[in-house]
Coordinates of N, CA and C and ligand atoms in Angstrom, one line a residue:
M1 N 12.3 23.4 8.6 CA 11.0 24.0 8.6 C 10.3 23.7 10.0
D2 N 9.7 24.7 10.5 CA 9.0 24.5 11.8 C 7.5 24.3 11.6
K3 N 6.8 24.0 12.6 CA 5.4 23.6 12.5 C 4.5 24.8 12.0
R4 N 5.1 26.0 12.1 CA 4.2 27.2 11.7 C 4.2 27.3 10.2
T5 N 5.2 26.7 9.5 CA 5.1 26.8 8.0 C 3.9 26.0 7.5
P6 N 3.1 26.6 6.7 CA 1.9 25.9 6.2 C 2.3 24.7 5.4
T7 N 1.6 23.6 5.5 CA 1.8 22.4 4.7 C 1.2 22.6 3.3
Q8 N 1.9 22.2 2.3 CA 1.3 22.3 0.9 C 0.8 21.0 0.5
L9 N 1.6 19.9 0.8 CA 1.1 18.6 0.3 C 0.9 17.7 1.5
Y10 N -0.3 17.2 1.7 CA -0.6 16.2 2.7 C -0.8 14.9 2.0
V11 N -0.1 13.9 2.6 CA -0.3 12.5 2.1 C -1.2 11.8 3.0
V12 N -2.4 11.4 2.5 CA -3.5 11.0 3.5 C -3.9 9.6 3.2
P13 N -3.6 8.7 4.2 CA -4.0 7.3 4.1 C -5.5 7.1 4.2
T14 N -6.1 6.2 3.4 CA -7.5 6.0 3.5 C -7.8 4.5 3.8
P15 N -9.0 4.1 4.1 CA -9.2 2.7 4.5 C -8.8 1.7 3.5
I16 N -8.4 0.5 4.0 CA -8.1 -0.6 3.1 C -9.3 -1.6 3.0
G17 N -10.4 -1.2 3.5 CA -11.6 -2.0 3.4 C -12.7 -1.4 4.3
N18 N -12.5 -1.5 5.6 CA -13.5 -1.0 6.6 C -13.4 0.6 6.6
L19 N -14.6 1.2 6.2 CA -14.6 2.6 6.0 C -14.4 3.4 7.4
E20 N -14.5 2.7 8.5 CA -14.3 3.3 9.8 C -12.8 3.6 10.0
D21 N -12.0 3.0 9.2 CA -10.5 3.1 9.5 C -10.0 4.4 8.8
I22 N -10.4 5.5 9.2 CA -9.9 6.8 8.8 C -9.8 7.7 10.0
T23 N -8.7 8.5 10.1 CA -8.5 9.2 11.3 C -9.4 10.5 11.2
I24 N -9.6 11.1 12.4 CA -10.4 12.4 12.5 C -9.6 13.4 11.8
R25 N -8.2 13.4 11.9 CA -7.4 14.4 11.3 C -7.4 14.2 9.8
A26 N -7.4 13.0 9.3 CA -7.5 12.8 7.8 C -8.7 13.4 7.3
L27 N -9.9 13.2 7.9 CA -11.1 13.8 7.5 C -11.1 15.3 7.5
R28 N -10.5 15.9 8.5 CA -10.4 17.4 8.6 C -9.5 17.9 7.4
I29 N -8.4 17.2 7.2 CA -7.5 17.7 6.1 C -8.2 17.6 4.8
L30 N -8.9 16.5 4.6 CA -9.6 16.3 3.3 C -10.6 17.5 3.1
K31 N -11.2 18.0 4.2 CA -12.2 19.1 4.1 C -11.5 20.4 3.9
E32 N -10.3 20.5 4.4 CA -9.6 21.9 4.4 C -8.8 22.2 3.2
V33 N -8.2 21.2 2.5 CA -7.3 21.4 1.4 C -8.1 22.1 0.2
D34 N -7.3 22.7 -0.7 CA -7.9 23.3 -1.9 C -8.4 22.2 -2.9
F35 N -7.6 21.2 -3.0 CA -8.0 20.1 -3.9 C -7.4 18.8 -3.5
I36 N -8.0 17.7 -4.0 CA -7.5 16.3 -3.6 C -7.0 15.6 -4.9
L37 N -5.8 15.1 -4.8 CA -5.3 14.3 -5.9 C -5.6 12.8 -5.6
A38 N -6.4 12.2 -6.6 CA -6.9 10.9 -6.3 C -6.5 9.9 -7.4
E39 N -6.1 8.7 -7.0 CA -5.7 7.7 -7.9 C -6.9 7.3 -8.8
D40 N -8.1 7.2 -8.2 CA -9.3 6.9 -9.0 C -10.4 7.8 -8.4
T41 N -10.8 8.9 -9.2 CA -11.7 9.9 -8.6 C -13.0 9.3 -8.2
R42 N -13.5 8.3 -8.9 CA -14.8 7.7 -8.6 C -14.7 7.0 -7.2
N43 N -13.6 6.2 -7.0 CA -13.4 5.5 -5.8 C -13.3 6.5 -4.6
T44 N -12.5 7.5 -4.8 CA -12.4 8.5 -3.7 C -13.7 9.3 -3.5
G45 N -14.4 9.5 -4.6 CA -15.7 10.2 -4.6 C -16.6 9.5 -3.6
H46 N -16.6 8.1 -3.7 CA -17.5 7.3 -2.8 C -17.1 7.6 -1.3
L47 N -15.8 7.6 -1.1 CA -15.3 7.8 0.3 C -15.8 9.2 0.8
L48 N -15.6 10.2 0.0 CA -15.9 11.5 0.4 C -17.4 11.7 0.6
K49 N -18.2 11.0 -0.2 CA -19.6 11.1 -0.1 C -20.1 10.5 1.2
H50 N -19.4 9.3 1.6 CA -19.7 8.6 2.8 C -19.5 9.6 4.0
Y51 N -18.5 10.4 3.9 CA -18.2 11.4 5.0 C -18.7 12.8 4.8
G52 N -19.6 13.0 3.8 CA -20.2 14.3 3.5 C -19.2 15.3 3.2
I53 N -18.1 15.0 2.5 CA -17.1 16.0 2.1 C -17.3 16.3 0.6
E54 N -17.3 17.5 0.3 CA -17.4 17.9 -1.1 C -16.1 18.6 -1.5
K55 N -15.3 18.1 -2.4 CA -14.0 18.7 -2.7 C -13.7 18.4 -4.1
K56 N -12.9 19.3 -4.7 CA -12.5 19.1 -6.1 C -11.5 17.9 -6.2
L57 N -11.8 17.0 -7.0 CA -10.9 15.8 -7.2 C -10.1 15.9 -8.5
V58 N -8.8 15.7 -8.4 CA -7.9 15.8 -9.6 C -7.3 14.4 -9.8
P59 N -7.4 13.8 -11.0 CA -6.8 12.5 -11.2 C -5.3 12.5 -11.1
H60 N -4.7 11.6 -10.3 CA -3.3 11.5 -10.2 C -2.9 10.0 -10.0
H61 N -2.4 9.4 -11.1 CA -2.2 8.0 -11.1 C -0.9 7.7 -11.8
L62 N -0.6 6.4 -11.8 CA 0.6 5.8 -12.5 C 0.8 6.3 -13.9
F63 N -0.3 6.5 -14.6 CA -0.3 6.8 -16.0 C -0.2 8.3 -16.4
N64 N -0.4 9.2 -15.4 CA -0.3 10.6 -15.7 C 0.7 11.4 -14.8
E65 N 1.2 10.7 -13.7 CA 1.9 11.4 -12.7 C 3.2 12.1 -13.3
H66 N 3.8 11.5 -14.3 CA 5.0 12.1 -14.8 C 4.7 13.5 -15.5
K67 N 3.5 13.5 -16.1 CA 3.1 14.7 -16.8 C 2.5 15.8 -15.9
T68 N 1.9 15.4 -14.8 CA 1.1 16.4 -14.0 C 1.9 17.0 -12.9
I69 N 3.0 16.4 -12.5 CA 3.7 16.8 -11.3 C 4.2 18.3 -11.3
E70 N 4.7 18.7 -12.5 CA 5.2 20.0 -12.6 C 4.1 21.1 -12.3
N71 N 3.0 20.8 -12.9 CA 1.8 21.7 -12.7 C 1.3 21.7 -11.3
I72 N 1.3 20.6 -10.7 CA 0.9 20.5 -9.2 C 1.8 21.3 -8.4
V73 N 3.1 21.1 -8.6 CA 4.1 21.8 -7.8 C 4.0 23.3 -7.9
E74 N 3.7 23.7 -9.2 CA 3.5 25.2 -9.4 C 2.3 25.7 -8.6
R75 N 1.2 25.0 -8.6 CA 0.0 25.4 -7.9 C 0.3 25.5 -6.4
L76 N 1.1 24.5 -5.9 CA 1.4 24.5 -4.5 C 2.3 25.7 -4.1
R77 N 3.2 26.0 -5.0 CA 4.1 27.1 -4.9 C 3.4 28.4 -4.8
D78 N 2.3 28.5 -5.6 CA 1.4 29.7 -5.6 C 0.6 29.8 -4.4
G79 N 0.7 28.8 -3.5 CA 0.0 29.0 -2.2 C -1.2 28.0 -2.0
A80 N -1.5 27.1 -3.0 CA -2.5 26.2 -2.8 C -2.1 25.0 -1.9
S81 N -3.0 24.3 -1.3 CA -2.7 23.1 -0.5 C -3.5 21.9 -1.1
C82 N -2.9 20.7 -1.0 CA -3.6 19.6 -1.6 C -3.4 18.3 -0.7
A83 N -4.3 17.4 -0.9 CA -4.1 16.1 -0.2 C -3.9 15.0 -1.3
L84 N -3.0 14.1 -1.1 CA -2.8 13.0 -2.1 C -3.4 11.8 -1.4
V85 N -4.3 11.1 -2.1 CA -4.9 9.8 -1.6 C -4.7 8.8 -2.7
S86 N -4.7 7.5 -2.3 CA -4.7 6.4 -3.3 C -6.0 5.7 -3.1
D87 N -6.2 4.6 -3.9 CA -7.5 3.9 -3.8 C -7.7 3.3 -2.4
A88 N -6.6 2.9 -1.8 CA -6.7 2.2 -0.5 C -5.3 2.3 0.2
G89 N -5.3 2.5 1.5 CA -4.1 2.5 2.3 C -3.3 3.8 2.1
T90 N -2.0 3.7 2.3 CA -1.1 4.8 2.3 C -0.5 5.1 0.9
P91 N -0.7 6.3 0.3 CA -0.1 6.6 -1.0 C 1.5 6.3 -0.9
A92 N 2.0 6.0 -2.0 CA 3.5 5.8 -2.1 C 3.9 4.4 -1.6
I93 N 3.0 3.6 -1.0 CA 3.3 2.3 -0.6 C 2.7 1.4 -1.6
S94 N 3.5 0.9 -2.6 CA 3.0 0.1 -3.8 C 1.9 0.9 -4.5
D95 N 2.0 2.2 -4.5 CA 1.0 3.1 -5.1 C 1.8 4.3 -5.5
P96 N 1.2 5.1 -6.4 CA 1.8 6.4 -6.8 C 1.9 7.3 -5.6
G97 N 2.9 8.2 -5.6 CA 3.1 9.1 -4.5 C 4.6 9.6 -4.4
Y98 N 5.5 8.6 -4.5 CA 6.9 8.9 -4.3 C 7.4 10.1 -5.2
L99 N 7.0 10.0 -6.4 CA 7.5 11.0 -7.4 C 7.1 12.4 -7.0
L100 N 5.8 12.5 -6.6 CA 5.3 13.8 -6.2 C 5.9 14.3 -4.9
V101 N 6.0 13.4 -3.9 CA 6.6 13.8 -2.6 C 8.1 14.3 -2.9
R102 N 8.8 13.6 -3.7 CA 10.2 14.0 -4.0 C 10.2 15.4 -4.7
A103 N 9.3 15.6 -5.7 CA 9.3 16.8 -6.4 C 9.0 18.0 -5.5
C104 N 8.0 17.8 -4.5 CA 7.7 18.8 -3.6 C 8.8 19.2 -2.7
I105 N 9.5 18.1 -2.2 CA 10.6 18.4 -1.3 C 11.7 19.2 -2.0
L106 N 12.0 18.8 -3.3 CA 13.0 19.5 -4.1 C 12.6 20.9 -4.3
A107 N 11.3 21.2 -4.4 CA 10.8 22.5 -4.6 C 10.7 23.3 -3.3
G108 N 11.2 22.7 -2.2 CA 11.1 23.5 -0.9 C 9.8 23.6 -0.3
L109 N 8.8 22.7 -0.7 CA 7.5 22.8 -0.2 C 7.4 21.9 1.1
R110 N 6.4 22.2 1.9 CA 6.3 21.4 3.1 C 5.4 20.2 2.8
V111 N 5.9 19.0 3.1 CA 5.1 17.7 2.9 C 4.9 17.1 4.2
E112 N 3.6 16.6 4.4 CA 3.3 15.9 5.7 C 2.5 14.6 5.4
C113 N 3.0 13.5 5.8 CA 2.3 12.3 5.6 C 1.6 11.9 7.0
L114 N 0.3 11.8 6.9 CA -0.5 11.4 8.1 C -0.3 9.9 8.4
P115 N -0.3 9.5 9.6 CA -0.3 8.1 9.9 C -1.6 7.5 9.6
G116 N -1.7 6.3 9.2 CA -3.0 5.7 8.9 C -2.9 4.3 8.3
P117 N -4.0 3.8 7.7 CA -4.1 2.5 7.2 C -3.1 2.1 6.1
T118 N -2.5 0.9 6.2 CA -1.7 0.3 5.2 C -1.8 -1.2 5.4
A119 N -1.8 -2.0 4.3 CA -2.2 -3.4 4.5 C -1.1 -4.2 5.2
F120 N 0.2 -3.8 5.0 CA 1.3 -4.7 5.4 C 1.4 -4.7 7.0
V121 N 1.0 -3.6 7.7 CA 1.2 -3.6 9.1 C 0.3 -4.6 9.8
P122 N -1.0 -4.5 9.6 CA -1.9 -5.5 10.2 C -1.5 -7.0 9.8
A123 N -1.1 -7.2 8.5 CA -0.7 -8.5 8.1 C 0.5 -9.0 8.9
L124 N 1.5 -8.1 9.1 CA 2.7 -8.5 9.8 C 2.4 -8.9 11.3
V125 N 1.6 -8.0 11.9 CA 1.2 -8.2 13.3 C 0.3 -9.5 13.4
N126 N -0.7 -9.6 12.6 CA -1.5 -10.8 12.6 C -0.8 -12.1 12.4
S127 N 0.4 -12.1 11.7 CA 1.1 -13.3 11.3 C 1.7 -14.0 12.5
G128 N 2.0 -13.2 13.5 CA 2.7 -13.8 14.7 C 4.1 -14.2 14.4
I129 N 4.6 -13.7 13.2 CA 6.0 -13.9 12.9 C 6.8 -12.7 13.3
A130 N 8.1 -12.9 13.7 CA 8.9 -11.8 14.3 C 8.7 -10.5 13.5
S131 N 8.3 -9.4 14.3 CA 8.0 -8.1 13.7 C 9.0 -7.1 14.1
D132 N 10.1 -7.5 14.8 CA 11.1 -6.5 15.2 C 12.0 -6.1 14.0
H133 N 12.2 -6.9 13.0 CA 13.0 -6.6 11.8 C 12.2 -7.2 10.6
F134 N 12.0 -6.4 9.6 CA 11.3 -7.0 8.5 C 11.7 -6.2 7.2
V135 N 11.5 -6.9 6.1 CA 11.7 -6.2 4.8 C 10.3 -6.2 4.0
F136 N 10.0 -5.0 3.5 CA 8.8 -4.9 2.7 C 9.1 -5.0 1.3
E137 N 8.7 -6.1 0.6 CA 9.0 -6.3 -0.8 C 7.9 -5.9 -1.7
G138 N 6.7 -5.6 -1.3 CA 5.6 -5.3 -2.1 C 5.4 -6.3 -3.2
F139 N 5.0 -5.9 -4.4 CA 4.8 -6.9 -5.5 C 6.2 -7.3 -6.1
L140 N 6.4 -8.6 -6.2 CA 7.6 -9.1 -6.9 C 7.4 -8.8 -8.4
P141 N 8.6 -8.6 -9.1 CA 8.4 -8.5 -10.6 C 7.8 -9.8 -11.1
H142 N 7.0 -9.6 -12.1 CA 6.3 -10.8 -12.7 C 7.3 -11.7 -13.5
K143 N 8.1 -11.1 -14.3 CA 9.0 -11.9 -15.2 C 10.4 -11.6 -14.9
K144 N 10.9 -10.5 -15.6 CA 12.3 -10.1 -15.5 C 12.6 -9.7 -14.1
G145 N 13.7 -10.3 -13.6 CA 14.1 -9.9 -12.2 C 13.5 -10.8 -11.1
R146 N 12.5 -11.6 -11.4 CA 11.9 -12.3 -10.3 C 12.8 -13.4 -9.7
H147 N 13.4 -14.1 -10.6 CA 14.4 -15.2 -10.2 C 15.5 -14.6 -9.3
T148 N 16.1 -13.5 -9.8 CA 17.2 -12.8 -9.1 C 16.7 -12.4 -7.7
R149 N 15.5 -11.8 -7.6 CA 15.0 -11.3 -6.4 C 14.8 -12.4 -5.4
L150 N 14.2 -13.5 -5.9 CA 13.9 -14.7 -5.0 C 15.2 -15.3 -4.5
T151 N 16.2 -15.4 -5.4 CA 17.5 -16.0 -5.1 C 18.1 -15.1 -3.9
T152 N 18.1 -13.8 -4.1 CA 18.6 -12.9 -3.0 C 17.9 -13.1 -1.7
L153 N 16.6 -13.2 -1.8 CA 15.7 -13.3 -0.6 C 15.9 -14.6 0.1
A154 N 16.4 -15.6 -0.6 CA 16.5 -16.9 0.0 C 17.5 -16.8 1.2
D155 N 18.3 -15.9 1.3 CA 19.3 -15.7 2.4 C 18.8 -14.6 3.4
E156 N 17.7 -14.0 3.1 CA 17.2 -12.9 4.0 C 16.8 -13.5 5.4
E157 N 17.4 -12.9 6.4 CA 17.1 -13.3 7.8 C 15.9 -12.6 8.4
K158 N 15.5 -11.5 7.8 CA 14.4 -10.7 8.4 C 13.1 -11.2 7.8
T159 N 12.0 -11.0 8.5 CA 10.7 -11.3 8.1 C 10.4 -10.6 6.8
M160 N 9.8 -11.3 5.8 CA 9.6 -10.7 4.5 C 8.1 -10.5 4.2
I161 N 7.7 -9.4 3.6 CA 6.3 -9.1 3.4 C 6.1 -8.8 1.9
F162 N 5.1 -9.5 1.3 CA 4.8 -9.4 -0.1 C 3.4 -9.1 -0.4
Y163 N 3.1 -8.3 -1.4 CA 1.7 -8.1 -1.9 C 1.5 -9.0 -3.1
E164 N 0.4 -9.6 -3.2 CA 0.1 -10.6 -4.3 C -1.3 -10.5 -4.7
S165 N -1.6 -10.8 -5.9 CA -3.0 -10.9 -6.4 C -3.5 -12.3 -6.2
P166 N -4.9 -12.4 -6.0 CA -5.4 -13.8 -5.6 C -5.1 -14.8 -6.7
H167 N -5.2 -14.5 -8.0 CA -5.0 -15.5 -8.9 C -3.5 -16.0 -9.1
R168 N -2.6 -15.3 -8.5 CA -1.2 -15.7 -8.5 C -0.8 -16.3 -7.2
L169 N -1.7 -16.4 -6.2 CA -1.3 -16.7 -4.8 C -0.6 -18.1 -4.8
V170 N -1.2 -19.1 -5.4 CA -0.7 -20.5 -5.2 C 0.7 -20.6 -6.0
K171 N 0.7 -19.9 -7.1 CA 2.0 -19.9 -7.9 C 3.1 -19.2 -7.1
A172 N 2.8 -18.1 -6.4 CA 3.8 -17.4 -5.6 C 4.2 -18.3 -4.4
L173 N 3.2 -18.9 -3.7 CA 3.6 -19.7 -2.6 C 4.5 -20.9 -3.0
S174 N 4.2 -21.5 -4.2 CA 5.0 -22.6 -4.7 C 6.4 -22.1 -5.0
Q175 N 6.5 -20.9 -5.5 CA 7.9 -20.4 -5.8 C 8.6 -20.2 -4.5
F176 N 7.9 -19.6 -3.5 CA 8.6 -19.3 -2.2 C 9.1 -20.7 -1.6
A177 N 8.2 -21.7 -1.8 CA 8.6 -23.0 -1.2 C 9.9 -23.6 -1.9
E178 N 9.9 -23.3 -3.3 CA 11.0 -23.8 -4.1 C 12.3 -23.1 -3.6
Y179 N 12.2 -21.7 -3.4 CA 13.4 -21.0 -3.1 C 13.8 -21.0 -1.7
F180 N 12.8 -21.0 -0.8 CA 13.0 -20.8 0.7 C 12.9 -22.1 1.5
G181 N 12.3 -23.2 0.8 CA 12.1 -24.4 1.5 C 10.6 -24.5 1.9
A182 N 10.0 -25.7 1.7 CA 8.5 -25.9 1.9 C 8.2 -25.8 3.4
E183 N 9.2 -25.9 4.3 CA 8.9 -25.9 5.8 C 8.9 -24.5 6.3
R184 N 9.3 -23.5 5.5 CA 9.4 -22.2 6.0 C 8.0 -21.7 6.5
H185 N 8.0 -21.0 7.7 CA 6.7 -20.6 8.2 C 6.2 -19.3 7.6
A186 N 4.9 -19.2 7.3 CA 4.4 -18.0 6.6 C 2.9 -17.8 7.1
C187 N 2.4 -16.7 6.6 CA 1.0 -16.3 6.9 C 0.4 -15.6 5.7
V188 N -0.8 -16.0 5.3 CA -1.5 -15.3 4.2 C -2.6 -14.6 4.8
S189 N -2.6 -13.2 4.6 CA -3.7 -12.4 5.1 C -4.6 -12.0 4.0
R190 N -5.8 -12.3 4.0 CA -6.7 -12.0 2.9 C -7.9 -11.1 3.4
E191 N -8.2 -10.1 2.6 CA -9.4 -9.2 2.9 C -9.3 -8.6 4.3
L192 N -8.1 -8.1 4.6 CA -8.0 -7.4 5.9 C -9.0 -6.3 6.1
T193 N -9.5 -6.3 7.3 CA -10.5 -5.3 7.8 C -11.9 -5.5 7.2
K194 N -12.0 -6.5 6.3 CA -13.3 -6.7 5.6 C -14.1 -7.8 6.2
I195 N -15.3 -8.1 5.8 CA -16.2 -9.1 6.4 C -15.5 -10.5 6.3
F196 N -14.9 -10.8 5.2 CA -14.3 -12.1 5.0 C -12.8 -12.2 5.3
E197 N -12.4 -11.3 6.2 CA -10.9 -11.3 6.6 C -10.5 -12.8 7.0
E198 N -9.4 -13.2 6.6 CA -8.8 -14.5 6.9 C -7.3 -14.4 7.0
N199 N -6.8 -15.0 8.1 CA -5.3 -15.0 8.3 C -5.0 -16.5 8.4
V200 N -4.3 -17.0 7.4 CA -4.0 -18.5 7.5 C -2.5 -18.6 7.7
R201 N -2.2 -19.3 8.8 CA -0.8 -19.5 9.2 C -0.3 -20.9 9.1
G202 N 0.9 -21.1 8.7 CA 1.5 -22.5 8.6 C 2.7 -22.5 7.8
S203 N 3.2 -23.7 7.5 CA 4.4 -23.8 6.6 C 3.9 -23.5 5.2
L204 N 4.9 -23.2 4.3 CA 4.5 -22.9 2.9 C 3.8 -24.1 2.3
A205 N 4.2 -25.3 2.7 CA 3.6 -26.5 2.1 C 2.1 -26.6 2.6
E206 N 1.9 -26.3 3.9 CA 0.5 -26.3 4.4 C -0.4 -25.2 3.7
L207 N 0.2 -24.1 3.5 CA -0.6 -23.0 2.9 C -0.9 -23.3 1.4
I208 N 0.0 -23.9 0.7 CA -0.2 -24.3 -0.7 C -1.4 -25.3 -0.7
A209 N -1.3 -26.4 0.2 CA -2.4 -27.4 0.3 C -3.7 -26.7 0.5
Y210 N -3.7 -25.8 1.4 CA -5.0 -25.1 1.8 C -5.6 -24.3 0.7
F211 N -4.7 -23.5 0.0 CA -5.3 -22.6 -1.0 C -5.5 -23.2 -2.4
E212 N -4.8 -24.4 -2.6 CA -5.0 -25.1 -3.9 C -6.4 -25.6 -4.0
K213 N -7.1 -25.8 -2.9 CA -8.4 -26.4 -2.9 C -9.5 -25.4 -3.0
K214 N -9.1 -24.1 -3.1 CA -10.1 -23.0 -3.0 C -10.0 -22.1 -4.3
T215 N -11.1 -21.4 -4.5 CA -11.0 -20.3 -5.5 C -10.6 -19.1 -4.7
V216 N -9.4 -18.6 -4.8 CA -9.0 -17.5 -4.0 C -9.5 -16.2 -4.5
K217 N -10.1 -15.4 -3.6 CA -10.6 -14.1 -4.0 C -10.1 -13.0 -3.0
G218 N -10.1 -11.8 -3.5 CA -9.8 -10.7 -2.6 C -8.4 -10.3 -2.6
E219 N -8.0 -9.4 -1.7 CA -6.7 -8.8 -1.6 C -5.8 -9.5 -0.6
I220 N -4.5 -9.6 -1.0 CA -3.7 -10.6 -0.2 C -2.3 -10.0 0.2
V221 N -1.9 -10.3 1.4 CA -0.5 -10.0 1.8 C 0.1 -11.3 2.3
I222 N 1.3 -11.6 1.9 CA 2.0 -12.8 2.4 C 3.1 -12.4 3.3
V223 N 3.2 -12.9 4.4 CA 4.3 -12.7 5.4 C 5.1 -14.0 5.5
I224 N 6.4 -13.9 5.4 CA 7.2 -15.1 5.4 C 8.4 -14.9 6.4
A225 N 8.6 -15.9 7.3 CA 9.7 -15.9 8.3 C 11.0 -15.8 7.5
G226 N 12.0 -15.1 8.1 CA 13.3 -15.0 7.6 C 14.0 -16.4 7.8
K227 N 15.2 -16.4 7.1 CA 16.0 -17.7 7.2 C 16.5 -17.8 8.7
D228 N 16.5 -19.0 9.2 CA 17.0 -19.2 10.6 C 18.4 -18.8 10.7
Ligands
SAM1 N1 -1.1 1.6 -0.7 C1 -1.6 0.3 -0.2 C2 -1.1 0.1 1.2 O1 -0.8 1.1 1.9 O2 -1.1 -1.1 1.7 C3 -1.2 -0.8 -1.1 C4 -1.8 -0.6 -2.5 S1 -1.4 -2.0 -3.6 C5 -1.8 -1.3 -5.2 C6 -2.7 -3.0 -3.4 C7 -2.3 -4.3 -2.7 O3 -2.2 -4.1 -1.3 C8 -3.2 -5.5 -2.8 O4 -3.0 -6.2 -4.1 C9 -2.9 -6.3 -1.6 O5 -1.7 -7.1 -1.8 C10 -2.7 -5.3 -0.6 N2 -3.9 -4.9 0.1 C11 -4.6 -3.8 0.0 N3 -5.8 -3.9 0.8 C12 -5.7 -5.1 1.4 C13 -6.6 -5.8 2.3 N4 -7.7 -5.3 2.7 N5 -6.3 -7.1 2.7 C14 -5.1 -7.6 2.2 N6 -4.3 -7.0 1.4 C15 -4.6 -5.8 1.0

């Protein structure tokens, strides 16, 4: 496909905290498309209102995506264009999106993902840990498969990136220390781009000691050095 073929599906990253982190192109696309697929229409409604954009919002989330994809693809085939957004960051990165992108590609539609905010890139760069090679692990499985994943990752030589919720942070850090060694270097990035942004760097043992004493709030990315 060349650039003259019109795009039917735009994947549009949105801010992960600071509302200024949205590109001029993203705002133009959100204004131009026929409708916007939103993970949470209320949340996206606030963003659109902030930028004075009025557009039809259609819910598209983990719980309905299997049922709605066929209908969306049909509408796009009939000539409509749409933008897919998630609550924060880039759709399809630990968020719904992959299934729709795949369905559109299989249907011969043109898909374009705009570059933009995602939490793991600033966390990786802020960490000061090697960023030339890394693995993005997202959320670890909570129960089944967690032990197997951690055992495999114990031998990983590339920098590892995890998403974690605040109330599980200390437990996750303790498990990383158990499987990777307490001296392994890591960084916890909290509330990136927001007023209370914090990047805490140190060994896993130091990070556990620091966060054990606090009530941890906000959104979190953990970056861990690979095995030496
Ligand atoms: N699609 C998003 C992206 O591109 O990064 C990720 C969505 S995932 C459902 C939400 C997780 O991303 C949070 O639990 C947290 O781990 C991470 N995250 C999102 N915003 C963040 C922020 N401002 N600071 C730190 N982590 C963040």
